[in-house]
CSV table of C-alpha atoms in Angstrom, one decimal:
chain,number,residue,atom,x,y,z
A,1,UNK,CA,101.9,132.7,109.8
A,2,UNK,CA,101.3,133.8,106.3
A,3,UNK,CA,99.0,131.6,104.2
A,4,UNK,CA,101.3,133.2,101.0
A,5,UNK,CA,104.7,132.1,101.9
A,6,UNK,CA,104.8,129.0,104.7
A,7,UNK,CA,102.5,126.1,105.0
A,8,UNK,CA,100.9,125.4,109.0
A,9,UNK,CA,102.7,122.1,110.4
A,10,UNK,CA,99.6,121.1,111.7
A,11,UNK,CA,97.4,121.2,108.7
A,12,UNK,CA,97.2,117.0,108.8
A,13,UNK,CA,94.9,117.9,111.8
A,14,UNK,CA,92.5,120.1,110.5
A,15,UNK,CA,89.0,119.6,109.8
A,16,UNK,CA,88.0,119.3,106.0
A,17,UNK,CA,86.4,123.0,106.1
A,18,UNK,CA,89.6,124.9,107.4
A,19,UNK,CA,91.6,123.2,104.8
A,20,UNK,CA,89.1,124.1,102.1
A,21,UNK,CA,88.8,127.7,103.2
A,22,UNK,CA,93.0,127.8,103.4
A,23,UNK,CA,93.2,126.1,100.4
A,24,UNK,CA,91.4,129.0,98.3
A,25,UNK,CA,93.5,131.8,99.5
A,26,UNK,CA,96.6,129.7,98.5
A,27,UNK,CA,98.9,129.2,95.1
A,28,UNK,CA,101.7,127.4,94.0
A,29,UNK,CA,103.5,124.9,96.5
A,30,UNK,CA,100.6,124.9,99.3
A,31,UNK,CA,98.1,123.8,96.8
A,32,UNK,CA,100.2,120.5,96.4
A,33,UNK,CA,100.6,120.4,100.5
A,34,UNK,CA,97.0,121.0,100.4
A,35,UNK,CA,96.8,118.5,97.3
A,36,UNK,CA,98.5,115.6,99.8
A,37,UNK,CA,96.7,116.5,102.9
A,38,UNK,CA,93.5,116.0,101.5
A,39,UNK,CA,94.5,112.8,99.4
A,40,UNK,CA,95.9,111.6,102.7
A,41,UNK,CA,93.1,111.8,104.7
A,42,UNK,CA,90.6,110.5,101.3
A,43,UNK,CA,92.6,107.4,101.5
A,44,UNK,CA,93.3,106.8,105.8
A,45,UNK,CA,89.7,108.6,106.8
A,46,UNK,CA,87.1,106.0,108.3
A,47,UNK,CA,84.8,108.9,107.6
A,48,UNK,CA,81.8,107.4,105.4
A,49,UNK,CA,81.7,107.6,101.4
A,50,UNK,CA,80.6,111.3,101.3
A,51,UNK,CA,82.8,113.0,103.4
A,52,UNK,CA,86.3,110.7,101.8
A,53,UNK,CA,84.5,111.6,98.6
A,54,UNK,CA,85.0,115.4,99.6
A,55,UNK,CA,88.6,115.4,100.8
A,56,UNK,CA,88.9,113.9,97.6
A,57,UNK,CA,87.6,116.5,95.7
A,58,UNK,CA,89.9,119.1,97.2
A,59,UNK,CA,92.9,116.9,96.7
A,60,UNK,CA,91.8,117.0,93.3
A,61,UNK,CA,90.8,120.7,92.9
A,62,UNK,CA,94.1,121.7,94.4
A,63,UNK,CA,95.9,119.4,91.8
A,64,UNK,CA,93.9,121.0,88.9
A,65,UNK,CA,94.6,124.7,90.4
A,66,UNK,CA,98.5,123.6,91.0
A,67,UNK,CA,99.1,123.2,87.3
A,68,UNK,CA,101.4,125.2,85.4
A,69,UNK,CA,101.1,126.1,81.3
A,70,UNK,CA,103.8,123.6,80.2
A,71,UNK,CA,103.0,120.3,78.7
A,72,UNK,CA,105.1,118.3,81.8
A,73,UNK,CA,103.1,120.1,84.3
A,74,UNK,CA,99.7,119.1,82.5
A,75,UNK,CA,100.7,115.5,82.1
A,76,UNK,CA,101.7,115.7,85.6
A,77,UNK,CA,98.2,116.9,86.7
A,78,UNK,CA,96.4,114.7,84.3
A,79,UNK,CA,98.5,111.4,85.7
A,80,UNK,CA,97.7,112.4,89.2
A,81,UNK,CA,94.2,113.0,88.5
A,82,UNK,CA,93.3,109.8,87.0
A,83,UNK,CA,95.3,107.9,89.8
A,84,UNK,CA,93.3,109.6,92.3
A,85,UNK,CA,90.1,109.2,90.2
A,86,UNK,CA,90.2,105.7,90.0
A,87,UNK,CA,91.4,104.9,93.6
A,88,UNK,CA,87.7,106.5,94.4
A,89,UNK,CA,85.7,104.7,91.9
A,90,UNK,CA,87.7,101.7,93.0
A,91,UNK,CA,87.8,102.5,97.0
A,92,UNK,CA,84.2,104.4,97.1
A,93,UNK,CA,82.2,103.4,94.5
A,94,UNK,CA,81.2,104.6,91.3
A,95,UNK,CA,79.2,107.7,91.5
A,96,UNK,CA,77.5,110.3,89.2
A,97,UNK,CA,79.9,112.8,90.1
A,98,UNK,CA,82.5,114.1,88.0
A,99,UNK,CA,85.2,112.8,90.3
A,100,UNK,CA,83.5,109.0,90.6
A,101,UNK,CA,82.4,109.0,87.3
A,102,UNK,CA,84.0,106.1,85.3
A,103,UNK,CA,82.6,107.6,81.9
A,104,UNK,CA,84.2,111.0,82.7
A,105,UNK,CA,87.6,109.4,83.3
A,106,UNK,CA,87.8,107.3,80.8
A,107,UNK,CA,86.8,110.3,78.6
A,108,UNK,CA,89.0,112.0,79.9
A,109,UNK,CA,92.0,109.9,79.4
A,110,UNK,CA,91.1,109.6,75.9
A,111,UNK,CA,91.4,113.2,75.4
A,112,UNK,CA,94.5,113.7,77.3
A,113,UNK,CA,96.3,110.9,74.9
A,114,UNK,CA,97.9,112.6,71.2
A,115,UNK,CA,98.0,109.2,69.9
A,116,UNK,CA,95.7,106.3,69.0
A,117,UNK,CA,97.0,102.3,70.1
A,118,UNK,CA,97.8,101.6,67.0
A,119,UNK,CA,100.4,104.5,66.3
A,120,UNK,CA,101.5,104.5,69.7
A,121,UNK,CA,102.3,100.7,69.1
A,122,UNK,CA,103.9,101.4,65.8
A,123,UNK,CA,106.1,104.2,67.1
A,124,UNK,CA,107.1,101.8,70.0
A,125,UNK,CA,108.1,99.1,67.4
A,126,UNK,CA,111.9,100.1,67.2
A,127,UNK,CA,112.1,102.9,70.3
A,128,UNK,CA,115.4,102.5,71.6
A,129,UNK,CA,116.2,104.8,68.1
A,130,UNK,CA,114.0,107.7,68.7
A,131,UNK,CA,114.9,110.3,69.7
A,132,UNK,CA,114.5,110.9,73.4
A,133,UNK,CA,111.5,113.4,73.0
A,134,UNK,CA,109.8,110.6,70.9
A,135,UNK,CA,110.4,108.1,73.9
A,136,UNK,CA,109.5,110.6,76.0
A,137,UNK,CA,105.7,111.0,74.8
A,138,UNK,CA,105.5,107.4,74.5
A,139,UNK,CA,106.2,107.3,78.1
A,140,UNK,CA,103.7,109.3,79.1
A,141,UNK,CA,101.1,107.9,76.9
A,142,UNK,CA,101.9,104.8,78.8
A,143,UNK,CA,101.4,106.6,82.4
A,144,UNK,CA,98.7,108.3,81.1
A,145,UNK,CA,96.9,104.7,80.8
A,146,UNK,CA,98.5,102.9,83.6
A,147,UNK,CA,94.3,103.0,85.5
A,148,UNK,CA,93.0,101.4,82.6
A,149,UNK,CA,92.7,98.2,83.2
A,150,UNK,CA,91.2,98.8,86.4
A,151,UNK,CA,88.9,100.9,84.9
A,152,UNK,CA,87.1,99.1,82.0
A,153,UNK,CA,85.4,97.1,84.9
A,154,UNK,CA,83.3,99.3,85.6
A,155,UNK,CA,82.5,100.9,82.1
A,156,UNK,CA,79.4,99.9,79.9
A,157,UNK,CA,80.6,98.0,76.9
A,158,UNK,CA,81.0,99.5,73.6
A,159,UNK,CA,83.4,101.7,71.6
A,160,UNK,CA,84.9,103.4,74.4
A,161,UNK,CA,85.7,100.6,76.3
A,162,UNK,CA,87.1,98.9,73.4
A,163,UNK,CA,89.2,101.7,72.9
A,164,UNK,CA,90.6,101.7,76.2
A,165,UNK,CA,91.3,98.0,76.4
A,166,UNK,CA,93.6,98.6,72.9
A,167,UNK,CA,95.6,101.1,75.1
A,168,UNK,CA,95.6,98.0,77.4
A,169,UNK,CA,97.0,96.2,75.4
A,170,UNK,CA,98.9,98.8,73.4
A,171,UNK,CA,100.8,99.9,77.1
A,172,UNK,CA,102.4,96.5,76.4
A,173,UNK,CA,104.8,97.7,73.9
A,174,UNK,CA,105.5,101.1,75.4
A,175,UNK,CA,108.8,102.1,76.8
């Protein structure tokens, strides 16, 4: 079988180091059945924090690599990201790496997002007469923060975190 053009049936039973080494020979469509296998097994594994942490990881590597040049394919990748980002801060702990780092997400976020709460709120004010690209971006800015409020938990106070609970509050108002 032909790692370009079909993906094996059996790749939910393989061990975390075949799918890693299948998964950088691969583009396109098997990075996202790579991306799911490994997020599958991150979430079901009773394997301890390390080795959930690593199937993680390639979930998330395989995201990142799966992403296009458009702007829906990066918001798609970004959305997925910080979903899978905080399930591990939240499911395995905070952690100094990138993908367990609350500080690095929330960063993150922020620099993923075009607009600050307050014009995202005022755009939202009347939205049902925008035009549907204008909806559209407020839509995502509203996916884009949907981990938010479980993630200023486990942030250090200050400016950042007050930032992030405006978007909080801001998501209110969003279409």
């Amino acid at each position: 079988m032909s790692a370009e053009h079909d993906r094996p049936s059996d790749m939910g039973t393989w061990r975390i180091e075949r799918l890693e080494a299948y998964a950088a020979d691969v583009r396109g469509y098997q990075l996202e059945h790579v991306r799911f296998t490994a997020q599958f097994h991150a979430y079901q594994s009773v394997e301890p924090r390390e080795v959930r942490l690593r199937w993680a990881v390639l979930s998330l590597d395989a995201n990142r690599r799966s992403q296009g040049d458009g702007p829906q394919e990066q918001y798609r990748v970004s959305h997925t990201d910080f979903t899978l980002r905080t399930w591990i801060i939240e499911n395995l702990g905070p952690g100094p790496e990138q993908a367990s780092d609350p500080e690095a997400l929330a960063a993150d976020t922020l620099a993923a997002l075009t607009h600050d709460p307050a014009q995202a709120t005022a755009i939202a004010a009347d939205w049902r007469s925008l035009p549907i690209e204008q909806i559209r971006d407020l839509r995502r800015h509203k996916n884009l923060t949907a981990h938010l409020d479980r993630l200023v938990g486990h942030l250090r106070p200050g400016p950042t975190t007050e930032l992030l609970k405006a978007w909080i509050e801001a998501r209110k108002w969003l279409p």
